PDB file of C-alpha atoms in Angstrom:
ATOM      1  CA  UNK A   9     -36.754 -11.176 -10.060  1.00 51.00           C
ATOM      2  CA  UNK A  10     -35.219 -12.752  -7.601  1.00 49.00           C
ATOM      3  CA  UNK A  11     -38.018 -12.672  -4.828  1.00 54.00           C
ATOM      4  CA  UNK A  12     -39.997 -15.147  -7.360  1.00 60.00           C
ATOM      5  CA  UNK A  13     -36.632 -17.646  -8.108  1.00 58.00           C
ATOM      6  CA  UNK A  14     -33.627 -16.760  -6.071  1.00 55.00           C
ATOM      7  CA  UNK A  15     -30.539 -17.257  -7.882  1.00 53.00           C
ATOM      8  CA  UNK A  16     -28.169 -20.685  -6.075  1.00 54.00           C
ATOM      9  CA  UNK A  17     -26.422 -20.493  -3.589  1.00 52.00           C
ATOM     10  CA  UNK A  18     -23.116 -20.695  -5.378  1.00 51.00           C
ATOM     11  CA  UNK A  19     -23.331 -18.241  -7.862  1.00 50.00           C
ATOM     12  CA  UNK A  20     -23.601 -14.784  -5.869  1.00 52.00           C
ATOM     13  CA  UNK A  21     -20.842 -14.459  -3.568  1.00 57.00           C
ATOM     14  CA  UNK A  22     -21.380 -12.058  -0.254  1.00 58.00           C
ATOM     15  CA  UNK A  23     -19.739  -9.057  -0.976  1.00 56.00           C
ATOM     16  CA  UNK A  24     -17.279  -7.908   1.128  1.00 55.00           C
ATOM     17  CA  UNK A  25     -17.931  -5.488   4.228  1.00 55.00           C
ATOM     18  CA  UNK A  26     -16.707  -2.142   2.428  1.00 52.00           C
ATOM     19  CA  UNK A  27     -19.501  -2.772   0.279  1.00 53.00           C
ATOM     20  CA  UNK A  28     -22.049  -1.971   2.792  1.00 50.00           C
ATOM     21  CA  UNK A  29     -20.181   0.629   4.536  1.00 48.00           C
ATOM     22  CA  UNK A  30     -18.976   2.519   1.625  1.00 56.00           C
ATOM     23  CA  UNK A  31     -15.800   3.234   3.338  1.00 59.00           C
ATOM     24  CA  UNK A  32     -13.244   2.023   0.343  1.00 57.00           C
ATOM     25  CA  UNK A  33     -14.392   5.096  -1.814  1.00 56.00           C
ATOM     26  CA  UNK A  34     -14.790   7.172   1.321  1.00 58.00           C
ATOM     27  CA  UNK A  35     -11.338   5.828   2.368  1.00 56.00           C
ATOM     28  CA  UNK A  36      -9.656   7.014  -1.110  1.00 54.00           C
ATOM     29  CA  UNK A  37     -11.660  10.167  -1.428  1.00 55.00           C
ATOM     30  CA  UNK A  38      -8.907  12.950   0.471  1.00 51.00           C
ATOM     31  CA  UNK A  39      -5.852  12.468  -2.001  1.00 49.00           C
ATOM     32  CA  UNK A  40      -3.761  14.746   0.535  1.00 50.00           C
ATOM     33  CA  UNK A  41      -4.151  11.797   3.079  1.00 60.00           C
ATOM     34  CA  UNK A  42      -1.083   9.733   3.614  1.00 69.00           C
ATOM     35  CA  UNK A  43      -1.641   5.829   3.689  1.00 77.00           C
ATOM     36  CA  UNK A  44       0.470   3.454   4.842  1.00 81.00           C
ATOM     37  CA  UNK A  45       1.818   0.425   2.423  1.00 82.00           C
ATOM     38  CA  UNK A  46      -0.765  -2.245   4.966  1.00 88.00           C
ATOM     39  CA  UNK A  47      -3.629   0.483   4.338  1.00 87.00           C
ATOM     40  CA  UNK A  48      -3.139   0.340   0.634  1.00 85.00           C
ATOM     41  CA  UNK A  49      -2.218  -3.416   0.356  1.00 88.00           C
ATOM     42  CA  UNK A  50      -5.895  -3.852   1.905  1.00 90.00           C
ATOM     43  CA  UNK A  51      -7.428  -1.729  -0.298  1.00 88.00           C
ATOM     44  CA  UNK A  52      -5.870  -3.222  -3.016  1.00 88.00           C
ATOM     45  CA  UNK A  53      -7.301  -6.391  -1.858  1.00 91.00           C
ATOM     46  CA  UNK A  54     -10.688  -5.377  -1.434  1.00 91.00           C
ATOM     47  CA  UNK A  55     -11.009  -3.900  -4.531  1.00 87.00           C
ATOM     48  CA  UNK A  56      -9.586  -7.325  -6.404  1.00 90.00           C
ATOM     49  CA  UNK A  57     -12.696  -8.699  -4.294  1.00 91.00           C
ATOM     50  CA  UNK A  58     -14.835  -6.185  -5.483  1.00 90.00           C
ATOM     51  CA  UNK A  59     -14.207  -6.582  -9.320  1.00 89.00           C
ATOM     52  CA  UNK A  60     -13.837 -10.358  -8.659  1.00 90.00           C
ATOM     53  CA  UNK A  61     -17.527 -10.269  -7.476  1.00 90.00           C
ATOM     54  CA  UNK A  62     -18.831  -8.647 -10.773  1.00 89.00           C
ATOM     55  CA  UNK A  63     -18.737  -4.707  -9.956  1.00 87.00           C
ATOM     56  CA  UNK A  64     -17.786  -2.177 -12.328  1.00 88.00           C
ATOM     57  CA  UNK A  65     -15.130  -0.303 -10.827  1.00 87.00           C
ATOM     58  CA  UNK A  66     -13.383   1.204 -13.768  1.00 88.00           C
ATOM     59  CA  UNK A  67     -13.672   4.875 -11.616  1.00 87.00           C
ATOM     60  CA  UNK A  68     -12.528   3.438  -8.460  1.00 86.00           C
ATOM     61  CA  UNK A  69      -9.581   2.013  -9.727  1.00 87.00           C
ATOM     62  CA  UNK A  70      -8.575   5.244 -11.653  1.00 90.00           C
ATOM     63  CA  UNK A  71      -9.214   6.826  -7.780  1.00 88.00           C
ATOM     64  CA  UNK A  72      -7.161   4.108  -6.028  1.00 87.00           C
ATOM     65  CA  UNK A  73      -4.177   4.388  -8.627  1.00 90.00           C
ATOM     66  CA  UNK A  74      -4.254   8.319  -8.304  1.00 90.00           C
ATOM     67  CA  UNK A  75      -3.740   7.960  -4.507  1.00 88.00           C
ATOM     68  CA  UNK A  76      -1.626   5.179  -4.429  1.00 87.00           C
ATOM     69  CA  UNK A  77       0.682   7.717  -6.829  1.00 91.00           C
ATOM     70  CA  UNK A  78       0.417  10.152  -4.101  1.00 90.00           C
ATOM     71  CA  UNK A  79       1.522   7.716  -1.382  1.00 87.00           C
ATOM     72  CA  UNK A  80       4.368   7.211  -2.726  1.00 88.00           C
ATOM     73  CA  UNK A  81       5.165  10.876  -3.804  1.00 92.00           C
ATOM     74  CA  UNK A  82       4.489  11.708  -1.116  1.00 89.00           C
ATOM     75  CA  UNK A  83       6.788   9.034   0.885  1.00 88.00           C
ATOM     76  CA  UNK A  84       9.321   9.759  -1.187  1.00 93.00           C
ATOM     77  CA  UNK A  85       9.174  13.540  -0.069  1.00 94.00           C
ATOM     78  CA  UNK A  86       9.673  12.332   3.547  1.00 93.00           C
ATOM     79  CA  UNK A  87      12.550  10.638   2.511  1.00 95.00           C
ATOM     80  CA  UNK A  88      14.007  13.623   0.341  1.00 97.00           C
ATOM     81  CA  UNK A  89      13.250  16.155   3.045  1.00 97.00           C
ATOM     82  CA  UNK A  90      15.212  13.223   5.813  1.00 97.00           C
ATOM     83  CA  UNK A  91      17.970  13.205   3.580  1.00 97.00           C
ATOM     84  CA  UNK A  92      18.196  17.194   3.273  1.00 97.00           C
ATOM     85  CA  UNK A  93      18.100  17.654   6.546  1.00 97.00           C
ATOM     86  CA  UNK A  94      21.155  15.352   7.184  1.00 97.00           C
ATOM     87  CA  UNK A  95      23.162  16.698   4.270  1.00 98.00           C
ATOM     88  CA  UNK A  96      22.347  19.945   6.220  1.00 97.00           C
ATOM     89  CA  UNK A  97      23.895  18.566   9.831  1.00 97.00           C
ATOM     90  CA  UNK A  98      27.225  17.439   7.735  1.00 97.00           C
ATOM     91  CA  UNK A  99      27.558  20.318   6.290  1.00 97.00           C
ATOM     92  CA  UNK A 100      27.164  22.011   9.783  1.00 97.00           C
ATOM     93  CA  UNK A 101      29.556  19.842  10.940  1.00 97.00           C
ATOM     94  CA  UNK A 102      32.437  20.109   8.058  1.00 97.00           C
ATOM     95  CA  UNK A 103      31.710  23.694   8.611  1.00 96.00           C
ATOM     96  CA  UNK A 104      32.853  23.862  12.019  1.00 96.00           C
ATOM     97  CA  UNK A 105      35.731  21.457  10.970  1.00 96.00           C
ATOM     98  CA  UNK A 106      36.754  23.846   8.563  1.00 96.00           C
ATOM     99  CA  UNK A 107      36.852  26.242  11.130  1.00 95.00           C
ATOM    100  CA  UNK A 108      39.110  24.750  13.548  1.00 95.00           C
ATOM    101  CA  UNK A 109      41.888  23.813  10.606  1.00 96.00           C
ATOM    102  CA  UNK A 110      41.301  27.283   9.160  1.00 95.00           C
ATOM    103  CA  UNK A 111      42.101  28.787  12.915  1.00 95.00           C
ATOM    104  CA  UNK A 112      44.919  25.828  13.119  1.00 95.00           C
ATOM    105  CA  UNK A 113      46.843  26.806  10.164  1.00 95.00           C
ATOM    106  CA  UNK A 114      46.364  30.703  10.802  1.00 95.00           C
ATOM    107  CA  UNK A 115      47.613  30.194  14.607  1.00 96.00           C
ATOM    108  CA  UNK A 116      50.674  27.969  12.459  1.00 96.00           C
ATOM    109  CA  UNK A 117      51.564  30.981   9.984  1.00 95.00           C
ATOM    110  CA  UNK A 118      51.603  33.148  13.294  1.00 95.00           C
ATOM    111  CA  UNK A 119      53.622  30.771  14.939  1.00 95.00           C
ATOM    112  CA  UNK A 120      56.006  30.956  12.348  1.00 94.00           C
ATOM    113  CA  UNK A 121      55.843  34.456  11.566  1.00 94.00           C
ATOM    114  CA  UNK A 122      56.591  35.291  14.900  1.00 93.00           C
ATOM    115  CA  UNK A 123      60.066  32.832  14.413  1.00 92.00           C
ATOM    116  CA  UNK A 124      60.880  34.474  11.317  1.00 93.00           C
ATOM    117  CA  UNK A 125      60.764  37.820  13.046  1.00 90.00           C
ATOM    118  CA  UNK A 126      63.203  36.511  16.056  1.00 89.00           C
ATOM    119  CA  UNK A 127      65.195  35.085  13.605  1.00 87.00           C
ATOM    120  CA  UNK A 128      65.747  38.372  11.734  1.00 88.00           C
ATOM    121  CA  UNK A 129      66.384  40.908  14.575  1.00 86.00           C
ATOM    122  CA  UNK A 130      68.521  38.009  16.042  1.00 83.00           C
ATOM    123  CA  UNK A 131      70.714  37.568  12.414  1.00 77.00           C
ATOM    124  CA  UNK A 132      73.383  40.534  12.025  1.00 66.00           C
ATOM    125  CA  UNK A 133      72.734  41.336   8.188  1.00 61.00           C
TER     126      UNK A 133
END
């Protein structure tokens, strides 16, 4: 059809470069990959030029929304796991505070166990 009467100029817009490369559907294929928020920003943009150009891209998007959920699980496991792992270095921490007023308070009770003692063979009862 269009080798007899090409369509004008100004109603077919070039589509854009992942078209031809096939990388945007390659790119969202491994789930397990982690993206960045730029990575995903650009996809997101490429796809809005792909639908805006006319394709059908119902099973893309359903793709690109199922990692894009994964992202951010998946960032927000990073964070979790950050947070964990300094909750885990306080505790350390209070732990070995606990220690020292623990050894503090037993070397004070000695202290004045040892007084009491004096005191009482030094008292005539």
């Amino acid at each position: 059809m269009f080798l007899r009467d090409p369509p004008p100029t100004g109603m077919l817009r070039r589509a854009p470069p992942l078209v031809h490369e096939g990388t945007l559907a390659a790119a969202l294929a491994p789930p397990t990959q982690s993206f960045s928020e730029t990575e995903l920003s650009n996809a997101r943009s490429e796809f809005a030029d792909l639908t805006d150009a006319g394709f059908k891209l119902d099973w893309l998007k359903t793709k690109f929304d199922e990692v894009t959920l994964v992202c951010k699980i998946s960032n927000k496991v990073q964070e979790l796991e950050k947070h964990i792992k300094n909750l885990k270095a306080e505790l350390e921490m209070e732990k070995v505070r606990s220690a020292a007023r623990f050894l503090s308070l037993e070397q004070s009770l000695l202290n004045l166990s040892s007084e009491m003692n004096k005191k009482r063979k030094l008292s005539p009862e």
